[in-house]
Coordinates of C-alpha atoms in Angstrom, one line a residue:
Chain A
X1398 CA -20.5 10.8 38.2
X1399 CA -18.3 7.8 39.5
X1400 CA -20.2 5.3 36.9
X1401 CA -20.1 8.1 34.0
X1402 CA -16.1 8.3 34.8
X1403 CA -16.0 4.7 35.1
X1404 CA -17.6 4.0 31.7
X1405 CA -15.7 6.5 29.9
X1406 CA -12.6 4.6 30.8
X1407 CA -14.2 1.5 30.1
X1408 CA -14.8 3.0 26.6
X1409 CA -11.1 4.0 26.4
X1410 CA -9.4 0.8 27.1
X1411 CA -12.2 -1.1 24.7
X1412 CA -11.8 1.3 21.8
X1413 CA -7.4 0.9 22.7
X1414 CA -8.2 -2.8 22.3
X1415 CA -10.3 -2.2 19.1
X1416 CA -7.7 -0.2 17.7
X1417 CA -4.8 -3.2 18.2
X1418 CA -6.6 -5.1 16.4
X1419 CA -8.4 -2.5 13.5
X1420 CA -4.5 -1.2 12.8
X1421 CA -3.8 -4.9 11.7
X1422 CA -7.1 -5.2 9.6
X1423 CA -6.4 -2.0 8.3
X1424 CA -3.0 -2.4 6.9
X1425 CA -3.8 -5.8 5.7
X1426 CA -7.0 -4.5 3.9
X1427 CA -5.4 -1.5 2.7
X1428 CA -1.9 -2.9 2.0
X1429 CA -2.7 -6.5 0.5
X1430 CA -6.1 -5.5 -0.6
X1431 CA -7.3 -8.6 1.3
X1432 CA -10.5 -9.3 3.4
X1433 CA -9.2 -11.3 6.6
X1434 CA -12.7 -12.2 8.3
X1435 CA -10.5 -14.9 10.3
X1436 CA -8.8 -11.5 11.9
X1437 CA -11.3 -11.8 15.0
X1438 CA -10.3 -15.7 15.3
X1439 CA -6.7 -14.7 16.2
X1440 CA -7.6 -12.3 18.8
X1441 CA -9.5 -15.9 19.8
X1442 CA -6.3 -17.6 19.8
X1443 CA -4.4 -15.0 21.4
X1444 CA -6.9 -15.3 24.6
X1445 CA -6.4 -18.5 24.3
X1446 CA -3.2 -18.6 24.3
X1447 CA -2.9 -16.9 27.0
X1448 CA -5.3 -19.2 29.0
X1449 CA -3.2 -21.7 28.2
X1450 CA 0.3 -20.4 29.0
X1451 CA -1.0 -19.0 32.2
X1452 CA -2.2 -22.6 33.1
X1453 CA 0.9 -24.1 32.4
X1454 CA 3.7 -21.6 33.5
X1455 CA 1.3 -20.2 36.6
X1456 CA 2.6 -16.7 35.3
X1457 CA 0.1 -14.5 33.0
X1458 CA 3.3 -12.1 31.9
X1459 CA 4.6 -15.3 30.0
X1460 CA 1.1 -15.0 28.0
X1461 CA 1.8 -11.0 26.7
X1462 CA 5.5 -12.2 24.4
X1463 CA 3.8 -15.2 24.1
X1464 CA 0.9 -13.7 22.2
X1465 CA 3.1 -11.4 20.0
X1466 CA 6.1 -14.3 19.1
X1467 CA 3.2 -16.5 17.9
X1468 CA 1.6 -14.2 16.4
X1469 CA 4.8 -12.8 14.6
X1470 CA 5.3 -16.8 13.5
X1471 CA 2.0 -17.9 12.9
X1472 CA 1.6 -14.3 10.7
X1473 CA 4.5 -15.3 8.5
X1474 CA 3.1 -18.7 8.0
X1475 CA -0.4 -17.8 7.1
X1476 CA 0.7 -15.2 4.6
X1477 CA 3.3 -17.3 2.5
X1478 CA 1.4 -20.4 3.1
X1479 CA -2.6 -18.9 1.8
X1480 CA -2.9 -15.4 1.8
X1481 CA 0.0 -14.7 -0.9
X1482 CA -1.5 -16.7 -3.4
X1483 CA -4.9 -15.1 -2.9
X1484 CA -4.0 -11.6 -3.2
X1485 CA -4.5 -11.0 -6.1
X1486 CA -7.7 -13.2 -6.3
X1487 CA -11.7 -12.2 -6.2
X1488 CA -12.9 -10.6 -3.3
X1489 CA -15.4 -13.6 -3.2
X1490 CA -12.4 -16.0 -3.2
X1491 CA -11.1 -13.8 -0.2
X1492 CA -14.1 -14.2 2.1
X1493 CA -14.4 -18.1 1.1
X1494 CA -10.7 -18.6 2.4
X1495 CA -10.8 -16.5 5.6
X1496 CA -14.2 -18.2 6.7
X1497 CA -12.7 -21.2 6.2
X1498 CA -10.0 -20.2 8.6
X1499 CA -12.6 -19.5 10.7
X1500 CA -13.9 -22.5 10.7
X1501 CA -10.8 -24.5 11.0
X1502 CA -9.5 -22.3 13.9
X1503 CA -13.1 -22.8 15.8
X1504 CA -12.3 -27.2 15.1
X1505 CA -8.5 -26.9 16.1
X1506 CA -10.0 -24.8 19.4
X1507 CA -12.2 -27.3 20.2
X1508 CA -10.2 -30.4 19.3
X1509 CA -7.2 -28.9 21.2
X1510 CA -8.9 -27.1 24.6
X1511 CA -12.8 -27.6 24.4
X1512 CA -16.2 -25.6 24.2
X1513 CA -16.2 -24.5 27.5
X1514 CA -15.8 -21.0 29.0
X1515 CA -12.7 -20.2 30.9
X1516 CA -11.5 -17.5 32.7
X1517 CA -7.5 -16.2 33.1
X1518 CA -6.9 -14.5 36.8
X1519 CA -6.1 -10.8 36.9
X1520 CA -2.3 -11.2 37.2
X1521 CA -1.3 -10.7 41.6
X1522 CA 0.4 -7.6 40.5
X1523 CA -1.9 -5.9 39.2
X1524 CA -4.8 -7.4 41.2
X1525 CA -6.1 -3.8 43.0
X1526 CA -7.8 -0.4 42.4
X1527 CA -6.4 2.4 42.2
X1528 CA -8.3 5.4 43.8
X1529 CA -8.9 8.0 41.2
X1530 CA -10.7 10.7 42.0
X1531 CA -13.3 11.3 45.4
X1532 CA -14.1 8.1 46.4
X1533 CA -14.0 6.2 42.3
X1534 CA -11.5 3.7 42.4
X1535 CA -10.6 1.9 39.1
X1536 CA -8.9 -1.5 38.3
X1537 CA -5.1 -1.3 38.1
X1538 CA -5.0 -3.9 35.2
X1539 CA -7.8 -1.7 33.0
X1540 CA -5.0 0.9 33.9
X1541 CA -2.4 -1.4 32.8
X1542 CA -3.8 -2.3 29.3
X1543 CA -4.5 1.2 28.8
X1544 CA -0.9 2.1 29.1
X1545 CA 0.0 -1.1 26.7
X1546 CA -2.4 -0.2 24.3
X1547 CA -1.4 3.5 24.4
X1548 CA 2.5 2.5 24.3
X1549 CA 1.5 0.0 21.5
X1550 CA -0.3 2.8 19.9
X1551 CA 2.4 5.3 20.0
X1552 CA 5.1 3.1 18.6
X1553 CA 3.0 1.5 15.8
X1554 CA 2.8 5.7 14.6
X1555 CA 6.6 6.6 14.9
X1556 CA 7.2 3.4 13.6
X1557 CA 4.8 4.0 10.5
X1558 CA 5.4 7.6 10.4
X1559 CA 8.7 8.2 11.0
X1560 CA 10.7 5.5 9.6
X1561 CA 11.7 3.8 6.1
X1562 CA 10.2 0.7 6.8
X1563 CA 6.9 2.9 7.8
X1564 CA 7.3 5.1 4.4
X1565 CA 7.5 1.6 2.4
X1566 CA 4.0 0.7 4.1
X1567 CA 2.3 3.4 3.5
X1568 CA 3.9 4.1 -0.2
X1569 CA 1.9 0.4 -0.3
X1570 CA -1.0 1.1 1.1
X1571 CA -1.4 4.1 -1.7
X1572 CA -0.1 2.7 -4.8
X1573 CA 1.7 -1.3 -4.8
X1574 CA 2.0 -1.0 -8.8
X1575 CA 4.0 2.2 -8.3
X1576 CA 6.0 0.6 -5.6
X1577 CA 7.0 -2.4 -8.0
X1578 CA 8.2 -0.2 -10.5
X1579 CA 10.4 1.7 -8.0
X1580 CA 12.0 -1.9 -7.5
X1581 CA 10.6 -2.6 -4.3
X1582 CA 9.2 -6.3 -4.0
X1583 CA 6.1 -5.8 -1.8
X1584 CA 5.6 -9.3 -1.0
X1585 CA 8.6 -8.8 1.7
X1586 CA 5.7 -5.3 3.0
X1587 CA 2.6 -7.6 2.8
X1588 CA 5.0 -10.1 4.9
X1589 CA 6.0 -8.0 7.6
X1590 CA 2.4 -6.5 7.6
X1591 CA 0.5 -9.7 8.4
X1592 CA 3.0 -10.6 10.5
X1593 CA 2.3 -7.7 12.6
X1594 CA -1.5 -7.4 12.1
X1595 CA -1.6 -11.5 13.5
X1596 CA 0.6 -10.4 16.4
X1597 CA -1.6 -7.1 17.5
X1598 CA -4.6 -9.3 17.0
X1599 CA -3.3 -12.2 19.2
X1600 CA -1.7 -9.4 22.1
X1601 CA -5.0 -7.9 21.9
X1602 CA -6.8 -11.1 23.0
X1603 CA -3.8 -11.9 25.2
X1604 CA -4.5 -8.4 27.4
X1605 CA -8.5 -9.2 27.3
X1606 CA -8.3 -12.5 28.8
X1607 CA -8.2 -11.3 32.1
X1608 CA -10.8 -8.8 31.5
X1609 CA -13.7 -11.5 30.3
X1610 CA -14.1 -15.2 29.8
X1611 CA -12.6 -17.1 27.2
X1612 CA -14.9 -18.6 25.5
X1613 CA -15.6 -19.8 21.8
X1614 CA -16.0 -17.6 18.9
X1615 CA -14.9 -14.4 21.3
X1616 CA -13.4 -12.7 18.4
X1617 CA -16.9 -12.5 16.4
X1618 CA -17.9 -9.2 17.7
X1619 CA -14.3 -7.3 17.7
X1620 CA -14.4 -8.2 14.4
X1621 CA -17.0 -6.3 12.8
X1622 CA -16.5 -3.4 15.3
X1623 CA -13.1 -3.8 13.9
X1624 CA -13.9 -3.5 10.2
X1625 CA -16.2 -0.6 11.0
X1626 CA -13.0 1.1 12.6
X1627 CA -11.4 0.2 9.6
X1628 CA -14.5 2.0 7.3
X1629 CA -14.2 4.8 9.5
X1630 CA -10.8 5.4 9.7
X1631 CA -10.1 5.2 6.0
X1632 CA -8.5 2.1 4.8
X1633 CA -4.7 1.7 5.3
X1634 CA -3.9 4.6 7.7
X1635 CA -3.1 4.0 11.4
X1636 CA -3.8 6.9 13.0
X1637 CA -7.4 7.1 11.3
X1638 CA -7.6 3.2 12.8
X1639 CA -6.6 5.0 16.4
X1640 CA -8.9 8.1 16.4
X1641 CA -11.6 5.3 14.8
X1642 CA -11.4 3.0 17.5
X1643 CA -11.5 5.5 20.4
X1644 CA -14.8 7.1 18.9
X1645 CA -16.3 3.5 18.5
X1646 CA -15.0 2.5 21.4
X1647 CA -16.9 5.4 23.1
X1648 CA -19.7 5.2 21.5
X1649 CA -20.3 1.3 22.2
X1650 CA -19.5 1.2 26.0
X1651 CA -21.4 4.6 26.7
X1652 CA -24.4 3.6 24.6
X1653 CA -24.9 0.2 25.7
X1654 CA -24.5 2.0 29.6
X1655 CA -26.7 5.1 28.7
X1656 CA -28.9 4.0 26.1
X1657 CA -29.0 -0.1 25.6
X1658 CA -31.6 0.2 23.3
X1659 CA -30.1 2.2 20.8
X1660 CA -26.9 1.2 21.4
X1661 CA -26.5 -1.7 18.6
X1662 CA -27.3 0.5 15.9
X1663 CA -25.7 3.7 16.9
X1664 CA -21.9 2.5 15.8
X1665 CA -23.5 1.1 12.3
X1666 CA -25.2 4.5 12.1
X1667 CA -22.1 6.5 12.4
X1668 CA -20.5 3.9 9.8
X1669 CA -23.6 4.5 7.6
X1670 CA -23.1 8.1 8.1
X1671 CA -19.3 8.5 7.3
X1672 CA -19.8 6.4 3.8
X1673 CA -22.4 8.6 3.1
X1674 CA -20.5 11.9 3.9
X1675 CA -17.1 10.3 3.3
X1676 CA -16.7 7.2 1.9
X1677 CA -12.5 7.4 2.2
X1678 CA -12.9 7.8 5.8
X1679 CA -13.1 10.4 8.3
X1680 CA -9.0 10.1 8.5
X1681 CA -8.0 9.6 4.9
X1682 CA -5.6 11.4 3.2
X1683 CA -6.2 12.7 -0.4
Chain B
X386 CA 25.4 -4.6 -29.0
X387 CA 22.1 -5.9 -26.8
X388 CA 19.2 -4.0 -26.7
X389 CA 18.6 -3.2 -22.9
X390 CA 14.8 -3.5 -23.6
X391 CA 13.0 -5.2 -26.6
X392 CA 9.6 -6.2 -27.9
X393 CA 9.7 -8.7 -30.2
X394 CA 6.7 -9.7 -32.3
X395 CA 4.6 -8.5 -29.0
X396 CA 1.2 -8.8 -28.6
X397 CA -1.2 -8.0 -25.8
X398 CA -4.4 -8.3 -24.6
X399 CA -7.1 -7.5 -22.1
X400 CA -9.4 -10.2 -21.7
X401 CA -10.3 -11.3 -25.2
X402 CA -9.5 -7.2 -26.6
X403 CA -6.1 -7.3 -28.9
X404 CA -4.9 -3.8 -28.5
X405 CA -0.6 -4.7 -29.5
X406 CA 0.2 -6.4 -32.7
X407 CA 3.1 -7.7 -33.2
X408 CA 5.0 -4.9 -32.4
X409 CA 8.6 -4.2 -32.7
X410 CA 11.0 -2.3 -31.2
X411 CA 14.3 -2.1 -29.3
X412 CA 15.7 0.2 -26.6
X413 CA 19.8 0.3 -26.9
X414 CA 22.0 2.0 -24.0
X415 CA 22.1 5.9 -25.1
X416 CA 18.8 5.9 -27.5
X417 CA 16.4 8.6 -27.1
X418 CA 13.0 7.1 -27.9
X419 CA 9.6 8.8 -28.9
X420 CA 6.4 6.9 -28.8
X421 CA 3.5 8.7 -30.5
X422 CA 0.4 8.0 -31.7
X423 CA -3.1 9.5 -30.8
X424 CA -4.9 8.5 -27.9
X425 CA -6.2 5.5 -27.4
X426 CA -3.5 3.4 -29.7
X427 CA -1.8 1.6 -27.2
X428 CA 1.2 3.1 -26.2
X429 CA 0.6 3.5 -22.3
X430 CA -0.7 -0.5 -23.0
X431 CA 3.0 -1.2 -24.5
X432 CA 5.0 0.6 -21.5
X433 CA 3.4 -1.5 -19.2
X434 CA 3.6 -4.8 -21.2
X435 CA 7.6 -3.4 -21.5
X436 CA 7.6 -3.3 -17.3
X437 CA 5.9 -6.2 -16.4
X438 CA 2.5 -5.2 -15.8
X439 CA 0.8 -6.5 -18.6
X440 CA 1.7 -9.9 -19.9
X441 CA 2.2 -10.5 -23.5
X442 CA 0.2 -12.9 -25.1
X443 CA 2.5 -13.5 -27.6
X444 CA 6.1 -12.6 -28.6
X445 CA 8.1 -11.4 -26.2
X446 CA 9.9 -9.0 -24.3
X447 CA 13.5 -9.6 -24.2
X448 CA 15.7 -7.9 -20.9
X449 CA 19.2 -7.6 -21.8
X450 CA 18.3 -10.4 -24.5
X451 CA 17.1 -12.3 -22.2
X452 CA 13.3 -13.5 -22.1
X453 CA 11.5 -11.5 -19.3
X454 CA 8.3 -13.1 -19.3
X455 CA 6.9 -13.9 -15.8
X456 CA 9.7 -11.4 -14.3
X457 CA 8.0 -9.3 -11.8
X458 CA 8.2 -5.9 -12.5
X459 CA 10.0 -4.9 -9.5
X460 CA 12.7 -7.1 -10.7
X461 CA 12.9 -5.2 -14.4
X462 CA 13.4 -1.8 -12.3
X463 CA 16.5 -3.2 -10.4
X464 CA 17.6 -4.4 -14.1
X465 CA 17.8 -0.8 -14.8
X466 CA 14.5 0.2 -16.2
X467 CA 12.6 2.9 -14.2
X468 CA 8.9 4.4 -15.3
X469 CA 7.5 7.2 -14.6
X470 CA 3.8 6.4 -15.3
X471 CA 0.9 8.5 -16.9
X472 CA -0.4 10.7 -13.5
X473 CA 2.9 10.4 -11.8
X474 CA 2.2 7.3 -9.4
X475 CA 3.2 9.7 -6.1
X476 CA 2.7 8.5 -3.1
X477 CA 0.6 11.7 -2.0
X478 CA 1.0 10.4 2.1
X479 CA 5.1 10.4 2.0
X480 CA 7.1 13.7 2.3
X481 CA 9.8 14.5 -0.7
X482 CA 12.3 13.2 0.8
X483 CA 10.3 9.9 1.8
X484 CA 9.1 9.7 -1.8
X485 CA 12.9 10.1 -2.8
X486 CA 14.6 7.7 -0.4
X487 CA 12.2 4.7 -1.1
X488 CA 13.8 4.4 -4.5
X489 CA 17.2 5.2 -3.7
X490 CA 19.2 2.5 -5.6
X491 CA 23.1 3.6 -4.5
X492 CA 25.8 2.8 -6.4
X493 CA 25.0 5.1 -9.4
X494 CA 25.3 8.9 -10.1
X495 CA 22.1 9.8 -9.2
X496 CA 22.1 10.7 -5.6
X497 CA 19.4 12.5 -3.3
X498 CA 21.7 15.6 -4.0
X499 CA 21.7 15.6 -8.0
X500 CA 18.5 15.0 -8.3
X501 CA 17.4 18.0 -5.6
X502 CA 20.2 20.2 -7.7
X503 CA 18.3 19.1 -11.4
X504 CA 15.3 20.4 -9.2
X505 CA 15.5 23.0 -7.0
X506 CA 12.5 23.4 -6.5
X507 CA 12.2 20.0 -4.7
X508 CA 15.0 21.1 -2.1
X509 CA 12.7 23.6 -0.7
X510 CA 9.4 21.7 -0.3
X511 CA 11.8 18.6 1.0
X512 CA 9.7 17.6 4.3
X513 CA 6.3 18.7 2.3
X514 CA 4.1 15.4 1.3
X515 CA 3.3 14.4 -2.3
X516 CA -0.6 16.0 -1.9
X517 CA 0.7 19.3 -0.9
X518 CA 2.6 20.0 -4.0
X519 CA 1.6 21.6 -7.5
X520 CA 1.3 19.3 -10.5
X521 CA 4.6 20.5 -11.8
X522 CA 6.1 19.8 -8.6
X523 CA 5.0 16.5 -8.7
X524 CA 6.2 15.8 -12.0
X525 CA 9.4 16.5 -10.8
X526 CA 9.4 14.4 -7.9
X527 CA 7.9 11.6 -10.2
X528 CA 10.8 12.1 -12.5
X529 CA 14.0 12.5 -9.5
X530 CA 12.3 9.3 -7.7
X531 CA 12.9 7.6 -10.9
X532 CA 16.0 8.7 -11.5
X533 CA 16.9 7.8 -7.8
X534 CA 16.8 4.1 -8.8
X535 CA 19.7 5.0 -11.2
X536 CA 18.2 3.7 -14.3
X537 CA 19.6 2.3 -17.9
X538 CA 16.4 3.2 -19.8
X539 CA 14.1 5.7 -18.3
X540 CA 10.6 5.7 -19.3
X541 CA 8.3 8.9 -19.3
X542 CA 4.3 8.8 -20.1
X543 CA 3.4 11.7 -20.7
X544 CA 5.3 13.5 -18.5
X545 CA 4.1 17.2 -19.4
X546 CA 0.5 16.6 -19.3
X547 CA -1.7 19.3 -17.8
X548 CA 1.4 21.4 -16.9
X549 CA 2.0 25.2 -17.4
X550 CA 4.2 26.3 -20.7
X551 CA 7.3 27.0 -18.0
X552 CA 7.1 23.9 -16.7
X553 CA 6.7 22.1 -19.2
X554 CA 9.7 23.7 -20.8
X555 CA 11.4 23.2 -17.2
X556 CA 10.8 19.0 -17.7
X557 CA 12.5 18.9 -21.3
X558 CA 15.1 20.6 -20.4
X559 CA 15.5 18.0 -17.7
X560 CA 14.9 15.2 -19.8
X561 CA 18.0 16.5 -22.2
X562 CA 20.0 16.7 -18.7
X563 CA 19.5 13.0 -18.1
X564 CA 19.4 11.5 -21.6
X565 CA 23.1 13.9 -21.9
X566 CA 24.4 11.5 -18.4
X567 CA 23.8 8.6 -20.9
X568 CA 20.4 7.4 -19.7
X569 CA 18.1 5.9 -22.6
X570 CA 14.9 7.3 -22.9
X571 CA 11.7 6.1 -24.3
X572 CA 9.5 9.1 -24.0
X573 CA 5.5 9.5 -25.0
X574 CA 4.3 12.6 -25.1
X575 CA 2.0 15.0 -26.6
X576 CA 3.8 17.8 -27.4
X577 CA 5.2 16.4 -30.6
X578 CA 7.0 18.7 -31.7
X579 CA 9.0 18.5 -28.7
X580 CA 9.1 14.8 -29.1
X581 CA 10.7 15.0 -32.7
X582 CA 13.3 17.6 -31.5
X583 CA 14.8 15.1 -28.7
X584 CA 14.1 11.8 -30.1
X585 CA 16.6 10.0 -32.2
X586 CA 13.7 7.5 -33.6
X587 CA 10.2 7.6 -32.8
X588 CA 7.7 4.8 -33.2
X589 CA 4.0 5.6 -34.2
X590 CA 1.4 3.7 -33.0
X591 CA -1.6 2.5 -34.7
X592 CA -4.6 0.5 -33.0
X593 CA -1.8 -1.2 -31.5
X594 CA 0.7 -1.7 -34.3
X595 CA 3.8 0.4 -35.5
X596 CA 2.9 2.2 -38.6
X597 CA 6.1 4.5 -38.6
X598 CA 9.5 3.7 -37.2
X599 CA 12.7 5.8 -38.1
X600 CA 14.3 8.9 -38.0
X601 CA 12.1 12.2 -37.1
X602 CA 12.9 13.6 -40.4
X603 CA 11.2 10.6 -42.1
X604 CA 8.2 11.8 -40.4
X605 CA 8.4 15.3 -40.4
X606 CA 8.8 15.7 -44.5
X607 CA 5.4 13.1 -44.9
X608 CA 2.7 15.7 -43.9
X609 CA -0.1 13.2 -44.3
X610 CA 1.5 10.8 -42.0
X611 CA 1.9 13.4 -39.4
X612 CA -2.1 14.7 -40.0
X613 CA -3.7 11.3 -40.1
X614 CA -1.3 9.8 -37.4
X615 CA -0.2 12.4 -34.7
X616 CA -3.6 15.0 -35.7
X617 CA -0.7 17.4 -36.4
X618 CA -0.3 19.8 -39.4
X619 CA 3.5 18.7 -40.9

């Protein structure tokens, strides 16, 4: 009972990091009509990152504005610098650029740090369990990202849902042309959309360090749990990406406790499964 | 005085396909345009060269008399030209009001209250989004969001398509509310009959070239014009 509770909150908090950074894939995807396979390298360089500024400063808590400044800067910078002028461009072109990235992030890594693994130190605060239920006791920094992720979560909706800014995104994600013609210029939306999908990438990898190594090409397998989040979500809307990533989440972590044999193909079954019943997405709107 | 849209000599393609030649017409402050032409001849292919959305490969479109080629067409709405486009372009996830507010342009006499007085209707399904309202319904809201950007030149395609008689008559009797506040219209439509009683000039299309351009009367007493061009008995 204690392992089964145990892995169902492991399965929480992973499918709460899968969904920081599917929201970003899914709003660039659905928004920019771009395919960023270099979105798993900046959850890299967020756990890096926060290896790094942990090293230095001796304080991981630097590591969490860290991760979403950077990622706020280094969003802006990508977009106007490559991703503008491929936007409109060939899928094809889409996937040569961001592998690229991919690449060049991998070199800079190991040019920069090196190819070792590296682990970041559960921060002193947080470095205990906290007794649950009976005797189960469960990691009070799995708590903590939890609550960030759900907090994250939570303001990423209100802020899509709720306010003009949020409207403008969406309006984006539906129809760009239609929102040209209104007189909006979307470059300013695909901007702040990057921006925010680099920085929920890079705070995701920032909150994992602590939870696993560091270690060269990390991002690889977030990124195509991610994109099936995305596929099962339905491209462009954030609370699809949340209700997506929980389920994956779930799925992953229970199958790969309860049946490791299966449990590589039973997340690209249910992906298989919703494009056959749904292609839109379990959570699009019509 | 300057034509607040123009197409001069204009032609377009896609890919190697021609489908405007050399067509011609100007948009003044106050006219009341109608575009006609069967389907297929290139008049939903002109609005959007006009908008920015298709470029011309020859010719020009001139803004003000000014050269628009390469302006974005974001930048032609804030110049005054609003469209509302062949299946309405709603944004089916954002409420009324949402739809409304994200092309509120101030500083002109369209407000979020005029346009819910010219439509009722809208008032009452304010907080409902775009995919929960009837096709009439989203007419409407296609045509207020427009008018929220306070436009010069409003431009409709076919704007009554697939709607009920009352609403149809409903959406011309807006279209005479705003072309009365002094808004320019360039309207396509099927109905032509209701296209000759509002326009001032209408322009038939041809495989992409103006084969009529005048007064309605000079249309309505050529019967053969009106059969072989508009499939309409004169």
């Amino acid at each position: 009972m204690t392992t089964f509770l145990a892995q169902l909150l492991n399965g929480l908090q992973y499918g709460l990091l899968l969904f920081l950074i599917g929201s970003g894939l899914t709003l660039i995807f659905g928004v920019m009509g771009v395919i960023n396979l270099a979105h798993g390298s900046l959850f890299m360089i967020g756990a890096y990152l926060a290896y790094v500024v942990a090293g230095y400063t001796g304080t991981f808590w630097l590591a969490l504005p860290a991760a979403i400044a950077g990622g706020l800067l280094f969003g802006t910078f990508l977009e106007a610098a490559l991703f503008r002028r491929f936007r409109d461009r060939e899928h094809l072109d889409q996937v040569l650029l961001t592998f690229a990235l991919i690449l060049i992030f991998e070199e800079a890594r190991s040019i920069l740090i090196d190819n070792q693994f590296h682990s970041v130190a559960v921060p002193a605060l947080l470095d205990f369990s906290v007794p649950i239920v009976g005797g189960f006791a469960y990691s009070a920094y799995r708590l903590a990202v939890l609550a960030v992720c759900l907090a994250v979560a939570a303001l990423m909706l209100l802020f899509v849902e709720r306010t003009n800014i949020g409207a403008s995104i969406r309006a984006a994600a539906e129809n760009p042309e239609m929102v040209g013609l209104l007189g909006v210029d979307a470059r300013r939306i695909h901007m702040l959309v990057f921006a925010a999908g680099t920085a929920l990438a890079m705070l995701a990898g920032a909150l994992a360090a602590p939870l696993q190594s560091v270690y060269p090409g990390m991002g690889d397998g977030f990124l195509i749990l991610s994109f099936i989040v995305v596929v099962i979500g339905g491209l462009g809307s954030i609370g699809g990406a949340f209700w997506a990533a929980l389920l994956v989440g779930m799925v992953d972590t229970l199958g790969k406790a309860y049946v490791p044999q299966l449990a590589g193909i039973a997340v690209c079954g249910m992906m298989a499964l919703v494009l056959l019943v749904r292609p839109a997405g379990l959570f699009a709107r019509g | 005085m300057t034509a607040i849209l123009e197409a001069r000599n204009l032609s377009a393609s896609y890919g190697t396909n021609l489908v405007l030649q050399d067509i011609q017409i100007a948009i003044h402050p106050g006219d009341v345009i109608g575009l006609m032409g069967r389907n297929g001849m290139g008049k939903t292919t002109l609005i959007r060269a006009l908008v920015g959305l298709l470029p011309a490969r020859d010719g020009a479109v001139l803004l003000d008399g000014q050269d628009a080629a390469g302006m974005p067409p974001f930048k032609r709405s804030r110049a005054g030209i609003a469209t509302v486009p062949e299946g309405r372009g709603i944004f089916a996830s954002l409420t009324v009001r949402e739809n409304l507010r994200f092309a509120a342009r101030p500083g002109g006499v369209w407000s979020e209250e005029r346009v819910l007085s010219v439509f009722p209707r809208l008032a009452e399904r304010i907080a409902h989004r775009g995919n929960h309202l009837s096709g009439g319904e989203q007419q409407m809201l296609a045509i207020g969001r427009a008018l929220m950007t306070n436009p010069r030149l409003l431009i409709l395609d076919e704007a009554t398509e697939g709607l009920a008689p009352l609403i149809r008559d409903e959406i011309w009797h807006t279209i005479r509310v705003v072309r009365d506040a002094g808004v320019a219209i360039l309207v396509v439509d099927k109905t032509v009959s209701a296209v000759l009683s509002l326009a001032d000039r209408v322009v038939v299309l041809v495989r992409g070239s103006v084969v009529y351009s005048g007064a309605p009367a000079g249309l309505q007493v050529d019967p053969a014009l009106m059969y072989r061009h508009l499939g309409v008995d004169g």
